[in-house]
Amino acid sequence: MAFARLKRSITVAVSAALVIVAGAVTAPSANAAPSIDTTRSLASLDSLSRGVVEETNRIRAARGLSKLAVAEYATQGSAKWAGFLAKNNLRSKMYHDPNLYKTTARSAASSVGENILYTSGSADAKRFLQMWMDSPGHKANIVRGQWTHIAVAWQRSPDGKYLYMVQRFATYPKKKVAKTVALKGYSTASQTVARNTTPKKNVVTVAPRAGKVQLQRLTNGKWKTVRTFTVSSSNGRATVTYPKHTKAGTYRYRVRHSGTSTHKATVSKTKTIKVVKKAQKITGYNAKKRTTVAKRVAAGKDVIAVSTKRTVALQQKKGSRWVTIKRYKPSSKTGRATVKYPVVTKKGTYQFRLKVAGTTTYKPATSKVKTVRVK
């Protein structure tokens, strides 16, 4: 006839373990970082152990408790203790591992627990869990909310008649998932601006309301901070302004917050600023209407204006080339200039245009073509 015996459950706090199991557990040094047990996959366990873990987590989930991860070191300790119980075939005289904390947990654990049983019946995970759940002490271990890790192992006695099962628990500090700095209001829409012109600024809002926002520019494949702005502690805002560029080209920017003691750093998407030369305008030049004149009669003059008040050239098309035949200096006050056309002695059709040369700051400006017919 099959039968089973249960041993009472046990939970050991770290502080108690260090005192009660004196000499068995060595406290970590003040300078040593507490260590946490590594985890292993369920697939790496044998089917019976895997079933016990899954059934335990199912019972916990039904009560709104967290799922337990399988602990590597604790599994090794469970296997050794199950082997000890089976080898000695202690049955009703079985007892808990006197060095439970040392053989179950790493130094960062705050508590450990153990359930054990032996049976001559079938090796069934659900049956084992039901046996433990029918015992108040074992049940308390299984549904204890503080646990983060579990370990399961079993072994049969030398004669093969009895199975000894060890279930262990451990509590490790949960990893604190730092929040990420929230960065809102940064426009990544591309801008096109003229040289020596300040691009439109951005007002960003940062949460938490602390730290500094860095404006970074992509230079030779690396992001370099070019400006830094302090986040207002009252409203969490920072005004991001961009430098003027003296050279035409495409520039890429982003903003970054290096984070705080409670929030991780964050980086915005990339913003593209295209810097182009400034435009010049020639107005008042009548190129739409074809002018017809007699030989040795000049075409009517044009009063034009140059937006940059820079010298304008009157050009005539000769063959495939445009040749400058006269230059005019506009008024320094109004930018106006009077363009006069040459007297032509031969019949024919002549084409003229105006051009203002470009500079490092301005793009060249060219008017439309004016046609003069000489009859």
JSON list of C-alpha atoms in Angstrom, two decimals, residues 193-269:
[
{"chain": "A", "resi": 193, "resn": "VAL", "atom": "CA", "xyz": [17.59, 78.21, -42.99]},
{"chain": "A", "resi": 194, "resn": "ALA", "atom": "CA", "xyz": [19.92, 80.68, -44.65]},
{"chain": "A", "resi": 195, "resn": "ARG", "atom": "CA", "xyz": [23.54, 81.00, -43.64]},
{"chain": "A", "resi": 196, "resn": "ASN", "atom": "CA", "xyz": [24.19, 83.09, -40.52]},
{"chain": "A", "resi": 197, "resn": "THR", "atom": "CA", "xyz": [20.53, 82.71, -39.60]},
{"chain": "A", "resi": 198, "resn": "THR", "atom": "CA", "xyz": [19.43, 81.23, -36.28]},
{"chain": "A", "resi": 199, "resn": "PRO", "atom": "CA", "xyz": [17.19, 78.16, -36.67]},
{"chain": "A", "resi": 200, "resn": "LYS", "atom": "CA", "xyz": [13.86, 78.14, -34.86]},
{"chain": "A", "resi": 201, "resn": "LYS", "atom": "CA", "xyz": [14.21, 77.27, -31.17]},
{"chain": "A", "resi": 202, "resn": "ASN", "atom": "CA", "xyz": [12.42, 74.44, -29.35]},
{"chain": "A", "resi": 203, "resn": "VAL", "atom": "CA", "xyz": [10.88, 74.52, -25.89]},
{"chain": "A", "resi": 204, "resn": "VAL", "atom": "CA", "xyz": [11.06, 71.04, -24.36]},
{"chain": "A", "resi": 205, "resn": "THR", "atom": "CA", "xyz": [9.40, 69.74, -21.22]},
{"chain": "A", "resi": 206, "resn": "VAL", "atom": "CA", "xyz": [11.30, 67.29, -19.03]},
{"chain": "A", "resi": 207, "resn": "ALA", "atom": "CA", "xyz": [10.10, 64.95, -16.29]},
{"chain": "A", "resi": 208, "resn": "PRO", "atom": "CA", "xyz": [11.42, 64.90, -13.66]},
{"chain": "A", "resi": 209, "resn": "ARG", "atom": "CA", "xyz": [12.00, 68.64, -13.40]},
{"chain": "A", "resi": 210, "resn": "ALA", "atom": "CA", "xyz": [15.72, 68.41, -12.86]},
{"chain": "A", "resi": 211, "resn": "GLY", "atom": "CA", "xyz": [19.06, 68.15, -14.60]},
{"chain": "A", "resi": 212, "resn": "LYS", "atom": "CA", "xyz": [20.22, 69.57, -17.90]},
{"chain": "A", "resi": 213, "resn": "VAL", "atom": "CA", "xyz": [19.36, 69.06, -21.54]},
{"chain": "A", "resi": 214, "resn": "GLN", "atom": "CA", "xyz": [22.26, 68.70, -23.95]},
{"chain": "A", "resi": 215, "resn": "LEU", "atom": "CA", "xyz": [22.04, 69.74, -27.58]},
{"chain": "A", "resi": 216, "resn": "GLN", "atom": "CA", "xyz": [24.24, 67.38, -29.57]},
{"chain": "A", "resi": 217, "resn": "ARG", "atom": "CA", "xyz": [25.42, 67.57, -33.18]},
{"chain": "A", "resi": 218, "resn": "LEU", "atom": "CA", "xyz": [26.59, 64.65, -35.30]},
{"chain": "A", "resi": 219, "resn": "THR", "atom": "CA", "xyz": [30.19, 65.40, -36.25]},
{"chain": "A", "resi": 220, "resn": "ASN", "atom": "CA", "xyz": [32.38, 62.89, -38.07]},
{"chain": "A", "resi": 221, "resn": "GLY", "atom": "CA", "xyz": [30.11, 60.06, -37.02]},
{"chain": "A", "resi": 222, "resn": "LYS", "atom": "CA", "xyz": [30.06, 61.02, -33.32]},
{"chain": "A", "resi": 223, "resn": "TRP", "atom": "CA", "xyz": [27.53, 62.93, -31.26]},
{"chain": "A", "resi": 224, "resn": "LYS", "atom": "CA", "xyz": [29.12, 65.94, -29.59]},
{"chain": "A", "resi": 225, "resn": "THR", "atom": "CA", "xyz": [27.49, 68.28, -27.11]},
{"chain": "A", "resi": 226, "resn": "VAL", "atom": "CA", "xyz": [27.45, 71.84, -28.44]},
{"chain": "A", "resi": 227, "resn": "ARG", "atom": "CA", "xyz": [25.12, 73.50, -25.94]},
{"chain": "A", "resi": 228, "resn": "THR", "atom": "CA", "xyz": [23.64, 72.74, -22.52]},
{"chain": "A", "resi": 229, "resn": "PHE", "atom": "CA", "xyz": [20.38, 74.05, -21.08]},
{"chain": "A", "resi": 230, "resn": "THR", "atom": "CA", "xyz": [19.19, 73.88, -17.47]},
{"chain": "A", "resi": 231, "resn": "VAL", "atom": "CA", "xyz": [15.75, 72.39, -16.84]},
{"chain": "A", "resi": 232, "resn": "SER", "atom": "CA", "xyz": [13.48, 74.68, -14.83]},
{"chain": "A", "resi": 233, "resn": "SER", "atom": "CA", "xyz": [12.60, 73.18, -11.47]},
{"chain": "A", "resi": 234, "resn": "SER", "atom": "CA", "xyz": [9.28, 75.05, -11.48]},
{"chain": "A", "resi": 235, "resn": "ASN", "atom": "CA", "xyz": [7.82, 73.91, -14.81]},
{"chain": "A", "resi": 236, "resn": "GLY", "atom": "CA", "xyz": [10.33, 71.37, -16.15]},
{"chain": "A", "resi": 237, "resn": "ARG", "atom": "CA", "xyz": [10.98, 73.37, -19.29]},
{"chain": "A", "resi": 238, "resn": "ALA", "atom": "CA", "xyz": [14.17, 74.16, -21.15]},
{"chain": "A", "resi": 239, "resn": "THR", "atom": "CA", "xyz": [14.55, 76.32, -24.23]},
{"chain": "A", "resi": 240, "resn": "VAL", "atom": "CA", "xyz": [16.78, 74.72, -26.84]},
{"chain": "A", "resi": 241, "resn": "THR", "atom": "CA", "xyz": [18.46, 77.16, -29.20]},
{"chain": "A", "resi": 242, "resn": "TYR", "atom": "CA", "xyz": [20.67, 76.35, -32.18]},
{"chain": "A", "resi": 243, "resn": "PRO", "atom": "CA", "xyz": [23.90, 77.97, -33.31]},
{"chain": "A", "resi": 244, "resn": "LYS", "atom": "CA", "xyz": [24.18, 79.95, -36.53]},
{"chain": "A", "resi": 245, "resn": "HIS", "atom": "CA", "xyz": [26.08, 78.25, -39.33]},
{"chain": "A", "resi": 246, "resn": "THR", "atom": "CA", "xyz": [28.43, 80.12, -41.63]},
{"chain": "A", "resi": 247, "resn": "LYS", "atom": "CA", "xyz": [28.76, 77.24, -44.05]},
{"chain": "A", "resi": 248, "resn": "ALA", "atom": "CA", "xyz": [26.02, 75.78, -46.18]},
{"chain": "A", "resi": 249, "resn": "GLY", "atom": "CA", "xyz": [25.32, 72.11, -45.60]},
{"chain": "A", "resi": 250, "resn": "THR", "atom": "CA", "xyz": [23.17, 69.59, -43.74]},
{"chain": "A", "resi": 251, "resn": "TYR", "atom": "CA", "xyz": [23.46, 69.40, -39.95]},
{"chain": "A", "resi": 252, "resn": "ARG", "atom": "CA", "xyz": [21.95, 66.78, -37.67]},
{"chain": "A", "resi": 253, "resn": "TYR", "atom": "CA", "xyz": [20.98, 67.46, -34.07]},
{"chain": "A", "resi": 254, "resn": "ARG", "atom": "CA", "xyz": [19.40, 65.68, -31.15]},
{"chain": "A", "resi": 255, "resn": "VAL", "atom": "CA", "xyz": [18.77, 66.48, -27.51]},
{"chain": "A", "resi": 256, "resn": "ARG", "atom": "CA", "xyz": [19.83, 64.28, -24.62]},
{"chain": "A", "resi": 257, "resn": "HIS", "atom": "CA", "xyz": [19.11, 64.22, -20.90]},
{"chain": "A", "resi": 258, "resn": "SER", "atom": "CA", "xyz": [21.79, 62.39, -18.94]},
{"chain": "A", "resi": 259, "resn": "GLY", "atom": "CA", "xyz": [19.31, 61.17, -16.34]},
{"chain": "A", "resi": 260, "resn": "THR", "atom": "CA", "xyz": [19.01, 61.56, -12.59]},
{"chain": "A", "resi": 261, "resn": "SER", "atom": "CA", "xyz": [19.46, 59.33, -9.56]},
{"chain": "A", "resi": 262, "resn": "THR", "atom": "CA", "xyz": [15.96, 57.92, -10.18]},
{"chain": "A", "resi": 263, "resn": "HIS", "atom": "CA", "xyz": [15.59, 58.16, -13.95]},
{"chain": "A", "resi": 264, "resn": "LYS", "atom": "CA", "xyz": [17.59, 56.75, -16.85]},
{"chain": "A", "resi": 265, "resn": "ALA", "atom": "CA", "xyz": [19.03, 58.94, -19.59]},
{"chain": "A", "resi": 266, "resn": "THR", "atom": "CA", "xyz": [17.00, 59.57, -22.71]},
{"chain": "A", "resi": 267, "resn": "VAL", "atom": "CA", "xyz": [17.79, 60.73, -26.24]},
{"chain": "A", "resi": 268, "resn": "SER", "atom": "CA", "xyz": [15.45, 62.29, -28.79]},
{"chain": "A", "resi": 269, "resn": "LYS", "atom": "CA", "xyz": [15.16, 61.37, -32.45]}
]
